[in-house]
C-alpha angles and dihedrals in degrees: 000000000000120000124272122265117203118207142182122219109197123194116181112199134181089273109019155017111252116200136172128172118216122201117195125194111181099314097342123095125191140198104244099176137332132195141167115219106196120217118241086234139021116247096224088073117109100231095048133117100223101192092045091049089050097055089042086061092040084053090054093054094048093060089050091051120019097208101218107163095345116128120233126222130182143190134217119209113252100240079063093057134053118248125187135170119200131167114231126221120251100279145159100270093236086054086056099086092044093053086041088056091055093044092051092043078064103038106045105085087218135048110286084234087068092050142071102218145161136159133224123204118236119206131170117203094236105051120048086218119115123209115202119205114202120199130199146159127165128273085230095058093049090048087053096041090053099036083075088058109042082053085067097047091256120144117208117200096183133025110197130177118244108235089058087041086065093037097059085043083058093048095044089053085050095249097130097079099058126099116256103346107173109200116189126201113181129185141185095270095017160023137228123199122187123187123195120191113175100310102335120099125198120191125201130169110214116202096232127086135151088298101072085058096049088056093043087056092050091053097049092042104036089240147155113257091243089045093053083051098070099042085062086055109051094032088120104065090022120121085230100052093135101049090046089046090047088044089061099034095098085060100052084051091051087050094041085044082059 
């Protein structure tokens, strides 16, 4: 058996910092230690300095979990990033990057000298079609994304977006062979949804996230944002689990209606 690798996976969100350490021995992988280091402020917030937040925070995880030999992996939110899906034409497979390239140089919306990308094939066993997702997000946004971590001391030896993230989780759980399996990852300002049907994977970044019903709490309440936060949080043991519920309905509808 070959010896085990450890491994971080960070996620830093609009309130807090997600991690999760992975620790694989030959195929298995198992959860080591995982922890959520909130922000002292969101970053949402308009006086806030959203890249010194972000390495206090980063500070504060580092004294929970000295990272020694561990690798570091992050992930960058998907309405950051560039997602496309094309069919290609029947076609030799060595011809297959050749005819990508030319389909990326017309779906990236920037020079693909400005852009990390790759591209990944899709197939399902019962159609001879192939499906081609092509991934991108710019070289800018990466620089800006590391430059918080390196300021710490941290050293990041992958940069993935989430959406695939969640989508190899999901592969390596042996989802991607069902038929029609929906996975939703929502965050304060977004929302990622990820379908999977029998091989073939379809990305999409909706514009609603927890903080629209957090807004939406604070206008029906006459609340503080923070303290519209909590009510959301604690809706479901709350005495007034139906008004709070009725307060963020138009949402739900908004994010159902998407």
């Amino acid at each position: 058996m070959a010896g085990s690798q450890t491994a971080w996976g960070l996620d830093v969100g609009v309130t807090s910092l997600k991690a999760i350490k992975l620790r694989k021995e030959g195929d298995l992988v198992s959860v080591e230690a995982f922890d959520v280091v909130e922000h002292e402020k969101f970053l949402s917030e308009p006086d806030v300095n959203r890249d010194e937040m972000i390495r206090q925070t980063l500070i504060k995880f580092l004294q929970r979990h000295p990272i020694r030999r561990d690798q570091v992996f992050i992930g960058v939110p998907g309405s950051s990033t560039f997602a496309r899906f094309v069919k290609l034409p029947p076609v030799e497979p060595k011809k297959v990057p050749e005819i990508v390239r030319f389909e990326a140089i017309q779906q990236i919306p920037f020079p693909l000298d400005q852009v990390n990308w790759d591209y990944h094939t899709f197939q399902s066993p019962e159609s001879p079609d192939v499906e081609v997702g092509i991934f991108a997000m710019k070289k800018e946004l990466v620089a800006q994304v590391l430059a918080n971590f390196r300021a710490v001391g941290l050293t990041i030896h992958g940069v993935q977006m989430s959406p695939l993230a969640i989508y190899n989780a999901a592969a390596f759980d042996g989802m991607t062979d069902d038929k029609g399996t929906v996975l939703i990852d929502m965050g304060a300002e977004h929302t990622d949804l990820v379908i999977l049907d029998q091989g073939r994977l379809w990305l999409r970044t909706i514009n609603i996230g927890g903080n629209h019903f957090t807004d939406a709490l604070a206008k029906s309440f006459k609340q503080s944002f923070s303290r519209a936060e909590q009510l959301k949080k604690t809706a479901a043991t709350s005495k007034y689990q139906k008004q709070i519920f009725q307060a963020m309905r138009p949402i739900f509808a908004d994010l159902v209606a998407e």
